[in-house]
Amino acid sequence: MLALNASIEAARAGESGRGFAVVASEVGNLANSTQESLEEVEAVIASVQSNVREIMLHIQENSEKLEQQNGYFNNVFRGIQDMTELLHLSVYTINTMGNAHDKQAEVIRNTVSINRDIAQSVRIENEQFVSINKMVESNVNDITEMTEQVNLINGMADEINSLLTVEKE
């Protein structure tokens, strides 16, 4: 609009307004160029906003997955605690059975075959406990690795949040 008014005034001024007409034309070109730049900036802003929405969606999905993984971790941890309690109880029971075996061997010689059966059961249980212990160790390693991955993902989420906070400012 300013360029149009300047062109009209330059035309009224005649020969002396020719330089002004050139300036008015350039102002018009600059206005058009500015409009095009604004449209390009608007498109870039729309793209950035779309990308931010997509990132936020991914963050939300990752957060939900982490929450689910934390639930799994808690279940595994409770299972390990339960198994540990059972192991302690079993060790106590095995010790009690061993003491009873020794006393019975001294008092009653006829129970030797029964004591052999008990000893075999104890060996089988010990083998099972060794197997369970290996599983517990494996689970502890898996939990440690999962915890490291959760910490890494939380760190990445914190970095993204801080980047988003900086962009908003």
Tab-separated table of N, CA and C in Angstrom:
chain	number	residue	atom	x	y	z
A	1	MET	N	0.833	-1.181	0.000
A	1	MET	CA	0.000	0.000	0.000
A	1	MET	C	0.882	1.250	0.000
A	2	LEU	N	1.923	1.219	0.826
A	2	LEU	CA	2.857	2.334	0.903
A	2	LEU	C	3.541	2.541	-0.451
A	3	ALA	N	3.912	1.434	-1.110
A	3	ALA	CA	4.578	1.517	-2.415
A	3	ALA	C	3.633	2.108	-3.451
A	4	LEU	N	2.344	1.743	-3.416
A	4	LEU	CA	1.365	2.267	-4.360
A	4	LEU	C	1.198	3.775	-4.167
A	5	ASN	N	1.062	4.209	-2.930
A	5	ASN	CA	0.929	5.643	-2.647
A	5	ASN	C	2.180	6.404	-3.097
A	6	ALA	N	3.344	5.819	-2.868
A	6	ALA	CA	4.593	6.472	-3.266
A	6	ALA	C	4.673	6.577	-4.787
A	7	SER	N	4.214	5.555	-5.510
A	7	SER	CA	4.226	5.576	-6.978
A	7	SER	C	3.296	6.662	-7.499
A	8	ILE	N	2.133	6.802	-6.865
A	8	ILE	CA	1.184	7.841	-7.284
A	8	ILE	C	1.794	9.220	-7.069
A	9	GLU	N	2.419	9.420	-5.923
A	9	GLU	CA	3.033	10.710	-5.628
A	9	GLU	C	4.207	10.977	-6.579
A	10	ALA	N	4.951	9.928	-6.933
A	10	ALA	CA	6.081	10.085	-7.854
A	10	ALA	C	5.562	10.489	-9.233
A	11	ALA	N	4.436	9.899	-9.658
A	11	ALA	CA	3.849	10.230	-10.960
A	11	ALA	C	3.387	11.682	-10.949
A	12	ARG	N	2.827	12.176	-9.871
A	12	ARG	CA	2.372	13.560	-9.781
A	12	ARG	C	3.559	14.517	-9.834
A	13	ALA	N	4.665	14.087	-9.270
A	13	ALA	CA	5.838	14.959	-9.213
A	13	ALA	C	6.516	15.058	-10.573
A	14	GLY	N	6.163	14.128	-11.459
A	14	GLY	CA	6.713	14.208	-12.812
A	14	GLY	C	8.158	13.773	-12.855
A	15	GLU	N	8.984	14.557	-13.608
A	15	GLU	CA	10.383	14.212	-13.837
A	15	GLU	C	11.175	14.197	-12.531
A	16	SER	N	10.893	15.102	-11.647
A	16	SER	CA	11.640	15.165	-10.384
A	16	SER	C	11.269	14.016	-9.455
A	17	GLY	N	10.180	13.325	-9.712
A	17	GLY	CA	9.763	12.213	-8.851
A	17	GLY	C	10.237	10.862	-9.347
A	18	ARG	N	11.045	10.857	-10.472
A	18	ARG	CA	11.499	9.585	-11.026
A	18	ARG	C	12.322	8.769	-10.023
A	19	GLY	N	13.246	9.365	-9.348
A	19	GLY	CA	14.056	8.666	-8.319
A	19	GLY	C	13.171	8.133	-7.208
A	20	PHE	N	12.184	8.952	-6.868
A	20	PHE	CA	11.246	8.514	-5.841
A	20	PHE	C	10.446	7.313	-6.327
A	21	ALA	N	10.128	7.276	-7.617
A	21	ALA	CA	9.382	6.153	-8.200
A	21	ALA	C	10.198	4.873	-8.105
A	22	VAL	N	11.523	4.982	-8.332
A	22	VAL	CA	12.398	3.801	-8.224
A	22	VAL	C	12.393	3.293	-6.788
A	23	VAL	N	12.509	4.226	-5.853
A	23	VAL	CA	12.487	3.846	-4.432
A	23	VAL	C	11.146	3.203	-4.099
A	24	ALA	N	10.065	3.776	-4.613
A	24	ALA	CA	8.728	3.235	-4.346
A	24	ALA	C	8.614	1.825	-4.911
A	25	SER	N	9.168	1.609	-6.095
A	25	SER	CA	9.141	0.280	-6.708
A	25	SER	C	9.915	-0.718	-5.855
A	26	GLU	N	11.091	-0.280	-5.380
A	26	GLU	CA	11.909	-1.166	-4.537
A	26	GLU	C	11.213	-1.464	-3.208
A	27	VAL	N	10.531	-0.469	-2.656
A	27	VAL	CA	9.764	-0.695	-1.428
A	27	VAL	C	8.689	-1.738	-1.686
A	28	GLY	N	8.044	-1.659	-2.851
A	28	GLY	CA	7.030	-2.650	-3.225
A	28	GLY	C	7.644	-4.031	-3.353
A	29	ASN	N	8.815	-4.100	-4.027
A	29	ASN	CA	9.509	-5.393	-4.154
A	29	ASN	C	9.895	-5.950	-2.787
A	30	LEU	N	10.385	-5.037	-1.924
A	30	LEU	CA	10.759	-5.450	-0.569
A	30	LEU	C	9.550	-5.963	0.200
A	31	ALA	N	8.419	-5.311	0.032
A	31	ALA	CA	7.188	-5.746	0.714
A	31	ALA	C	6.786	-7.140	0.233
A	32	ASN	N	6.866	-7.353	-1.111
A	32	ASN	CA	6.537	-8.678	-1.656
A	32	ASN	C	7.499	-9.735	-1.138
A	33	SER	N	8.792	-9.380	-1.139
A	33	SER	CA	9.807	-10.313	-0.660
A	33	SER	C	9.590	-10.637	0.820
A	34	THR	N	9.249	-9.607	1.587
A	34	THR	CA	8.973	-9.813	3.014
A	34	THR	C	7.772	-10.719	3.205
A	35	GLN	N	6.738	-10.532	2.406
A	35	GLN	CA	5.540	-11.373	2.486
A	35	GLN	C	5.900	-12.838	2.197
A	36	GLU	N	6.700	-13.049	1.139
A	36	GLU	CA	7.121	-14.411	0.798
A	36	GLU	C	7.942	-15.020	1.930
A	37	SER	N	8.845	-14.220	2.503
A	37	SER	CA	9.665	-14.713	3.616
A	37	SER	C	8.791	-15.076	4.808
A	38	LEU	N	7.806	-14.234	5.086
A	38	LEU	CA	6.896	-14.524	6.192
A	38	LEU	C	6.139	-15.825	5.960
A	39	GLU	N	5.729	-16.068	4.710
A	39	GLU	CA	5.030	-17.317	4.394
A	39	GLU	C	5.958	-18.514	4.586
A	40	GLU	N	7.219	-18.362	4.173
A	40	GLU	CA	8.186	-19.440	4.372
A	40	GLU	C	8.432	-19.679	5.859
A	41	VAL	N	8.577	-18.608	6.630
A	41	VAL	CA	8.780	-18.734	8.071
A	41	VAL	C	7.574	-19.408	8.715
A	42	GLU	N	6.397	-19.037	8.260
A	42	GLU	CA	5.167	-19.643	8.790
A	42	GLU	C	5.157	-21.148	8.518
A	43	ALA	N	5.600	-21.556	7.319
A	43	ALA	CA	5.656	-22.980	6.977
A	43	ALA	C	6.681	-23.692	7.856
A	44	VAL	N	7.814	-23.061	8.085
A	44	VAL	CA	8.845	-23.665	8.943
A	44	VAL	C	8.325	-23.809	10.369
A	45	ILE	N	7.660	-22.782	10.867
A	45	ILE	CA	7.097	-22.834	12.223
A	45	ILE	C	6.072	-23.955	12.325
A	46	ALA	N	5.228	-24.097	11.313
A	46	ALA	CA	4.224	-25.173	11.310
A	46	ALA	C	4.915	-26.528	11.326
A	47	SER	N	5.995	-26.660	10.574
A	47	SER	CA	6.752	-27.916	10.539
A	47	SER	C	7.378	-28.200	11.903
A	48	VAL	N	7.959	-27.177	12.514
A	48	VAL	CA	8.562	-27.347	13.840
A	48	VAL	C	7.498	-27.747	14.858
A	49	GLN	N	6.350	-27.102	14.809
A	49	GLN	CA	5.269	-27.440	15.736
A	49	GLN	C	4.818	-28.879	15.536
A	50	SER	N	4.736	-29.300	14.300
A	50	SER	CA	4.359	-30.689	13.999
A	50	SER	C	5.399	-31.654	14.555
A	51	ASN	N	6.677	-31.313	14.359
A	51	ASN	CA	7.746	-32.158	14.885
A	51	ASN	C	7.709	-32.218	16.404
A	52	VAL	N	7.451	-31.091	17.043
A	52	VAL	CA	7.367	-31.060	18.511
A	52	VAL	C	6.211	-31.936	18.986
A	53	ARG	N	5.062	-31.851	18.290
A	53	ARG	CA	3.927	-32.708	18.665
A	53	ARG	C	4.294	-34.180	18.527
A	54	GLU	N	4.991	-34.497	17.455
A	54	GLU	CA	5.394	-35.889	17.227
A	54	GLU	C	6.374	-36.350	18.304
A	55	ILE	N	7.329	-35.494	18.652
A	55	ILE	CA	8.287	-35.830	19.711
A	55	ILE	C	7.557	-36.029	21.031
A	56	MET	N	6.621	-35.161	21.337
A	56	MET	CA	5.859	-35.283	22.582
A	56	MET	C	5.082	-36.600	22.599
A	57	LEU	N	4.548	-36.997	21.462
A	57	LEU	CA	3.820	-38.260	21.373
A	57	LEU	C	4.775	-39.426	21.648
A	58	HIS	N	5.980	-39.364	21.073
A	58	HIS	CA	6.966	-40.414	21.313
A	58	HIS	C	7.388	-40.442	22.784
A	59	ILE	N	7.540	-39.264	23.355
A	59	ILE	CA	7.914	-39.194	24.771
A	59	ILE	C	6.816	-39.827	25.619
A	60	GLN	N	5.581	-39.517	25.300
A	60	GLN	CA	4.467	-40.090	26.055
A	60	GLN	C	4.439	-41.619	25.902
A	61	GLU	N	4.649	-42.102	24.675
A	61	GLU	CA	4.677	-43.547	24.453
A	61	GLU	C	5.815	-44.189	25.244
A	62	ASN	N	6.995	-43.569	25.192
A	62	ASN	CA	8.135	-44.102	25.939
A	62	ASN	C	7.878	-44.072	27.435
A	63	SER	N	7.235	-43.034	27.901
A	63	SER	CA	6.907	-42.931	29.316
A	63	SER	C	5.971	-44.068	29.731
A	64	GLU	N	4.976	-44.344	28.894
A	64	GLU	CA	4.051	-45.434	29.197
A	64	GLU	C	4.777	-46.777	29.188
A	65	LYS	N	5.703	-46.949	28.238
A	65	LYS	CA	6.468	-48.201	28.194
A	65	LYS	C	7.356	-48.329	29.418
A	66	LEU	N	7.964	-47.215	29.839
A	66	LEU	CA	8.798	-47.253	31.040
A	66	LEU	C	7.966	-47.597	32.265
A	67	GLU	N	6.779	-47.034	32.325
A	67	GLU	CA	5.899	-47.333	33.457
A	67	GLU	C	5.557	-48.825	33.473
A	68	GLN	N	5.300	-49.385	32.300
A	68	GLN	CA	4.992	-50.809	32.195
A	68	GLN	C	6.228	-51.631	32.594
A	69	GLN	N	7.407	-51.222	32.122
A	69	GLN	CA	8.629	-51.933	32.478
A	69	GLN	C	8.895	-51.852	33.975
A	70	ASN	N	8.611	-50.700	34.569
A	70	ASN	CA	8.768	-50.571	36.022
A	70	ASN	C	7.847	-51.538	36.748
A	71	GLY	N	6.641	-51.721	36.225
A	71	GLY	CA	5.720	-52.693	36.812
A	71	GLY	C	6.289	-54.100	36.721
A	72	TYR	N	6.845	-54.429	35.555
A	72	TYR	CA	7.474	-55.747	35.396
A	72	TYR	C	8.639	-55.900	36.370
A	73	PHE	N	9.450	-54.849	36.464
A	73	PHE	CA	10.591	-54.895	37.374
A	73	PHE	C	10.131	-55.125	38.811
A	74	ASN	N	9.094	-54.412	39.218
A	74	ASN	CA	8.588	-54.581	40.584
A	74	ASN	C	8.089	-56.001	40.815
A	75	ASN	N	7.417	-56.576	39.815
A	75	ASN	CA	6.945	-57.954	39.943
A	75	ASN	C	8.115	-58.925	40.068
A	76	VAL	N	9.134	-58.728	39.241
A	76	VAL	CA	10.312	-59.595	39.304
A	76	VAL	C	11.001	-59.434	40.651
A	77	PHE	N	11.125	-58.205	41.101
A	77	PHE	CA	11.787	-57.950	42.381
A	77	PHE	C	11.033	-58.620	43.524
A	78	ARG	N	9.695	-58.512	43.520
A	78	ARG	CA	8.902	-59.183	44.561
A	78	ARG	C	9.067	-60.696	44.475
A	79	GLY	N	9.134	-61.211	43.247
A	79	GLY	CA	9.345	-62.647	43.069
A	79	GLY	C	10.682	-63.090	43.630
A	80	ILE	N	11.712	-62.273	43.396
A	80	ILE	CA	13.037	-62.600	43.931
A	80	ILE	C	13.006	-62.563	45.456
A	81	GLN	N	12.327	-61.573	46.014
A	81	GLN	CA	12.216	-61.507	47.475
A	81	GLN	C	11.502	-62.742	48.013
A	82	ASP	N	10.420	-63.144	47.355
A	82	ASP	CA	9.687	-64.341	47.783
A	82	ASP	C	10.575	-65.578	47.692
A	83	MET	N	11.319	-65.690	46.595
A	83	MET	CA	12.204	-66.847	46.439
A	83	MET	C	13.293	-66.846	47.511
A	84	THR	N	13.806	-65.673	47.842
A	84	THR	CA	14.827	-65.585	48.884
A	84	THR	C	14.269	-66.041	50.231
A	85	GLU	N	13.058	-65.600	50.534
A	85	GLU	CA	12.427	-66.039	51.782
A	85	GLU	C	12.245	-67.549	51.792
A	86	LEU	N	11.817	-68.097	50.654
A	86	LEU	CA	11.651	-69.547	50.559
A	86	LEU	C	12.987	-70.266	50.710
A	87	LEU	N	14.038	-69.688	50.129
A	87	LEU	CA	15.360	-70.288	50.263
A	87	LEU	C	15.808	-70.308	51.725
A	88	HIS	N	15.608	-69.208	52.427
A	88	HIS	CA	15.972	-69.154	53.851
A	88	HIS	C	15.166	-70.180	54.650
A	89	LEU	N	13.896	-70.247	54.371
A	89	LEU	CA	13.044	-71.210	55.063
A	89	LEU	C	13.487	-72.631	54.742
A	90	SER	N	13.827	-72.867	53.488
A	90	SER	CA	14.269	-74.207	53.084
A	90	SER	C	15.587	-74.574	53.758
A	91	VAL	N	16.519	-73.624	53.823
A	91	VAL	CA	17.793	-73.885	54.494
A	91	VAL	C	17.543	-74.206	55.968
A	92	TYR	N	16.676	-73.439	56.588
A	92	TYR	CA	16.342	-73.706	57.982
A	92	TYR	C	15.730	-75.095	58.129
A	93	THR	N	14.812	-75.423	57.214
A	93	THR	CA	14.159	-76.736	57.252
A	93	THR	C	15.172	-77.854	57.039
A	94	ILE	N	16.105	-77.648	56.094
A	94	ILE	CA	17.135	-78.657	55.838
A	94	ILE	C	18.009	-78.850	57.071
A	95	ASN	N	18.391	-77.761	57.714
A	95	ASN	CA	19.193	-77.860	58.946
A	95	ASN	C	18.442	-78.606	60.043
A	96	THR	N	17.160	-78.296	60.159
A	96	THR	CA	16.340	-78.976	61.168
A	96	THR	C	16.260	-80.471	60.864
A	97	MET	N	16.078	-80.790	59.578
A	97	MET	CA	15.994	-82.200	59.185
A	97	MET	C	17.317	-82.914	59.454
A	98	GLY	N	18.438	-82.235	59.192
A	98	GLY	CA	19.749	-82.840	59.465
A	98	GLY	C	19.924	-83.162	60.936
A	99	ASN	N	19.523	-82.237	61.804
A	99	ASN	CA	19.619	-82.482	63.261
A	99	ASN	C	18.748	-83.655	63.689
A	100	ALA	N	17.533	-83.677	63.125
A	100	ALA	CA	16.626	-84.782	63.461
A	100	ALA	C	17.215	-86.103	62.972
A	101	HIS	N	17.863	-86.085	61.816
A	101	HIS	CA	18.476	-87.297	61.261
A	101	HIS	C	19.562	-87.829	62.196
A	102	ASP	N	20.420	-86.902	62.671
A	102	ASP	CA	21.489	-87.317	63.577
A	102	ASP	C	20.934	-87.937	64.852
A	103	LYS	N	19.923	-87.325	65.436
A	103	LYS	CA	19.326	-87.853	66.675
A	103	LYS	C	18.669	-89.206	66.442
A	104	GLN	N	17.983	-89.327	65.326
A	104	GLN	CA	17.309	-90.588	65.023
A	104	GLN	C	18.322	-91.704	64.784
A	105	ALA	N	19.474	-91.381	64.166
A	105	ALA	CA	20.498	-92.387	63.910
A	105	ALA	C	21.043	-92.951	65.219
A	106	GLU	N	21.195	-92.103	66.217
A	106	GLU	CA	21.694	-92.529	67.523
A	106	GLU	C	20.658	-93.375	68.260
A	107	VAL	N	19.421	-92.990	68.200
A	107	VAL	CA	18.387	-93.631	69.006
A	107	VAL	C	17.823	-94.867	68.313
A	108	ILE	N	17.471	-94.763	67.050
A	108	ILE	CA	16.765	-95.849	66.367
A	108	ILE	C	17.546	-96.264	65.126
A	109	ARG	N	18.057	-97.465	65.094
A	109	ARG	CA	18.799	-97.960	63.941
A	109	ARG	C	17.870	-98.418	62.814
A	110	ASN	N	16.627	-98.648	63.087
A	110	ASN	CA	15.686	-99.123	62.078
A	110	ASN	C	15.266	-98.023	61.098
A	111	THR	N	15.558	-96.770	61.427
A	111	THR	CA	15.113	-95.676	60.557
A	111	THR	C	16.185	-95.274	59.540
A	112	VAL	N	17.236	-96.098	59.428
A	112	VAL	CA	18.339	-95.770	58.524
A	112	VAL	C	17.829	-95.630	57.081
A	113	SER	N	16.970	-96.542	56.636
A	113	SER	CA	16.488	-96.450	55.252
A	113	SER	C	15.645	-95.187	55.036
A	114	ILE	N	14.870	-94.811	56.051
A	114	ILE	CA	14.069	-93.578	55.932
A	114	ILE	C	15.004	-92.365	55.859
A	115	ASN	N	16.053	-92.401	56.681
A	115	ASN	CA	17.004	-91.284	56.665
A	115	ASN	C	17.719	-91.181	55.329
A	116	ARG	N	17.987	-92.302	54.684
A	116	ARG	CA	18.608	-92.270	53.358
A	116	ARG	C	17.669	-91.584	52.358
A	117	ASP	N	16.375	-91.915	52.467
A	117	ASP	CA	15.405	-91.254	51.585
A	117	ASP	C	15.375	-89.740	51.832
A	118	ILE	N	15.430	-89.346	53.084
A	118	ILE	CA	15.426	-87.912	53.421
A	118	ILE	C	16.692	-87.245	52.865
A	119	ALA	N	17.824	-87.916	53.011
A	119	ALA	CA	19.075	-87.356	52.502
A	119	ALA	C	19.015	-87.185	50.992
A	120	GLN	N	18.422	-88.154	50.284
A	120	GLN	CA	18.273	-88.040	48.835
A	120	GLN	C	17.385	-86.838	48.477
A	121	SER	N	16.299	-86.666	49.244
A	121	SER	CA	15.419	-85.517	49.014
A	121	SER	C	16.156	-84.205	49.237
A	122	VAL	N	16.987	-84.187	50.254
A	122	VAL	CA	17.764	-82.980	50.546
A	122	VAL	C	18.713	-82.684	49.386
A	123	ARG	N	19.358	-83.716	48.843
A	123	ARG	CA	20.260	-83.501	47.698
A	123	ARG	C	19.491	-82.944	46.499
A	124	ILE	N	18.332	-83.506	46.246
A	124	ILE	CA	17.521	-83.024	45.125
A	124	ILE	C	17.128	-81.567	45.352
A	125	GLU	N	16.713	-81.259	46.582
A	125	GLU	CA	16.342	-79.871	46.884
A	125	GLU	C	17.547	-78.942	46.749
A	126	ASN	N	18.704	-79.410	47.183
A	126	ASN	CA	19.915	-78.587	47.028
A	126	ASN	C	20.207	-78.316	45.559
A	127	GLU	N	20.047	-79.325	44.717
A	127	GLU	CA	20.252	-79.123	43.291
A	127	GLU	C	19.239	-78.118	42.753
A	128	GLN	N	18.010	-78.238	43.215
A	128	GLN	CA	16.984	-77.300	42.783
A	128	GLN	C	17.300	-75.888	43.276
A	129	PHE	N	17.813	-75.781	44.488
A	129	PHE	CA	18.169	-74.463	45.018
A	129	PHE	C	19.337	-73.864	44.245
A	130	VAL	N	20.278	-74.696	43.851
A	130	VAL	CA	21.394	-74.200	43.038
A	130	VAL	C	20.848	-73.675	41.716
A	131	SER	N	19.921	-74.413	41.123
A	131	SER	CA	19.309	-73.975	39.864
A	131	SER	C	18.543	-72.672	40.067
A	132	ILE	N	17.789	-72.600	41.151
A	132	ILE	CA	17.032	-71.367	41.450
A	132	ILE	C	17.998	-70.210	41.690
A	133	ASN	N	19.087	-70.476	42.389
A	133	ASN	CA	20.075	-69.430	42.659
A	133	ASN	C	20.662	-68.891	41.354
A	134	LYS	N	20.932	-69.781	40.412
A	134	LYS	CA	21.442	-69.334	39.110
A	134	LYS	C	20.404	-68.458	38.413
A	135	MET	N	19.129	-68.855	38.505
A	135	MET	CA	18.067	-68.055	37.889
A	135	MET	C	17.991	-66.683	38.555
A	136	VAL	N	18.121	-66.657	39.886
A	136	VAL	CA	18.073	-65.384	40.617
A	136	VAL	C	19.221	-64.487	40.181
A	137	GLU	N	20.420	-65.046	40.063
A	137	GLU	CA	21.564	-64.257	39.614
A	137	GLU	C	21.329	-63.705	38.210
A	138	SER	N	20.781	-64.539	37.342
A	138	SER	CA	20.478	-64.087	35.977
A	138	SER	C	19.455	-62.961	36.008
A	139	ASN	N	18.424	-63.116	36.847
A	139	ASN	CA	17.393	-62.073	36.955
A	139	ASN	C	17.976	-60.776	37.500
A	140	VAL	N	18.880	-60.887	38.453
A	140	VAL	CA	19.515	-59.687	39.016
A	140	VAL	C	20.305	-58.969	37.931
A	141	ASN	N	21.026	-59.726	37.110
A	141	ASN	CA	21.776	-59.110	36.003
A	141	ASN	C	20.823	-58.438	35.020
A	142	ASP	N	19.717	-59.120	34.698
A	142	ASP	CA	18.734	-58.534	33.781
A	142	ASP	C	18.144	-57.256	34.368
A	143	ILE	N	17.852	-57.281	35.657
A	143	ILE	CA	17.267	-56.108	36.321
A	143	ILE	C	18.266	-54.954	36.317
A	144	THR	N	19.526	-55.258	36.562
A	144	THR	CA	20.556	-54.223	36.555
A	144	THR	C	20.655	-53.588	35.171
A	145	GLU	N	20.661	-54.424	34.146
A	145	GLU	CA	20.726	-53.901	32.778
A	145	GLU	C	19.494	-53.068	32.453
A	146	MET	N	18.321	-53.562	32.873
A	146	MET	CA	17.085	-52.821	32.595
A	146	MET	C	17.104	-51.476	33.323
A	147	THR	N	17.629	-51.468	34.557
A	147	THR	CA	17.705	-50.223	35.320
A	147	THR	C	18.610	-49.221	34.607
A	148	GLU	N	19.733	-49.696	34.061
A	148	GLU	CA	20.615	-48.810	33.318
A	148	GLU	C	19.915	-48.238	32.096
A	149	GLN	N	19.138	-49.088	31.409
A	149	GLN	CA	18.413	-48.615	30.221
A	149	GLN	C	17.343	-47.599	30.621
A	150	VAL	N	16.653	-47.845	31.727
A	150	VAL	CA	15.628	-46.915	32.200
A	150	VAL	C	16.279	-45.576	32.544
A	151	ASN	N	17.437	-45.628	33.218
A	151	ASN	CA	18.141	-44.385	33.564
A	151	ASN	C	18.580	-43.641	32.311
A	152	LEU	N	19.034	-44.378	31.300
A	152	LEU	CA	19.439	-43.754	30.042
A	152	LEU	C	18.252	-43.080	29.373
A	153	ILE	N	17.128	-43.767	29.319
A	153	ILE	CA	15.925	-43.200	28.690
A	153	ILE	C	15.439	-41.993	29.488
A	154	ASN	N	15.477	-42.087	30.818
A	154	ASN	CA	15.071	-40.936	31.650
A	154	ASN	C	15.987	-39.748	31.390
A	155	GLY	N	17.277	-40.009	31.221
A	155	GLY	CA	18.216	-38.929	30.914
A	155	GLY	C	17.891	-38.275	29.584
A	156	MET	N	17.565	-39.126	28.585
A	156	MET	CA	17.211	-38.577	27.267
A	156	MET	C	15.926	-37.759	27.366
A	157	ALA	N	14.957	-38.245	28.139
A	157	ALA	CA	13.707	-37.503	28.294
A	157	ALA	C	13.966	-36.165	28.985
A	158	ASP	N	14.855	-36.161	29.982
A	158	ASP	CA	15.202	-34.906	30.658
A	158	ASP	C	15.870	-33.938	29.690
A	159	GLU	N	16.743	-34.459	28.831
A	159	GLU	CA	17.401	-33.590	27.846
A	159	GLU	C	16.374	-32.993	26.885
A	160	ILE	N	15.446	-33.821	26.426
A	160	ILE	CA	14.412	-33.332	25.503
A	160	ILE	C	13.569	-32.278	26.199
A	161	ASN	N	13.180	-32.542	27.453
A	161	ASN	CA	12.378	-31.563	28.202
A	161	ASN	C	13.137	-30.259	28.379
A	162	SER	N	14.451	-30.350	28.651
A	162	SER	CA	15.197	-29.110	28.823
A	162	SER	C	15.334	-28.380	27.501
A	163	LEU	N	15.478	-29.112	26.411
A	163	LEU	CA	15.520	-28.467	25.093
A	163	LEU	C	14.195	-27.785	24.781
A	164	LEU	N	13.113	-28.464	25.099
A	164	LEU	CA	11.792	-27.871	24.846
A	164	LEU	C	11.585	-26.630	25.711
A	165	THR	N	12.060	-26.677	26.936
A	165	THR	CA	11.925	-25.530	27.843
A	165	THR	C	12.727	-24.348	27.312
A	166	VAL	N	13.927	-24.617	26.789
A	166	VAL	CA	14.758	-23.544	26.249
A	166	VAL	C	14.084	-22.932	25.017
A	167	GLU	N	13.478	-23.775	24.157
A	167	GLU	CA	12.829	-23.263	22.968
A	167	GLU	C	11.609	-22.405	23.321
A	168	LYS	N	10.899	-22.758	24.367
A	168	LYS	CA	9.713	-21.981	24.766
A	168	LYS	C	10.111	-20.596	25.280
A	169	GLU	N	11.266	-20.532	25.908
A	169	GLU	CA	11.705	-19.244	26.452
A	169	GLU	C	12.103	-18.369	25.319
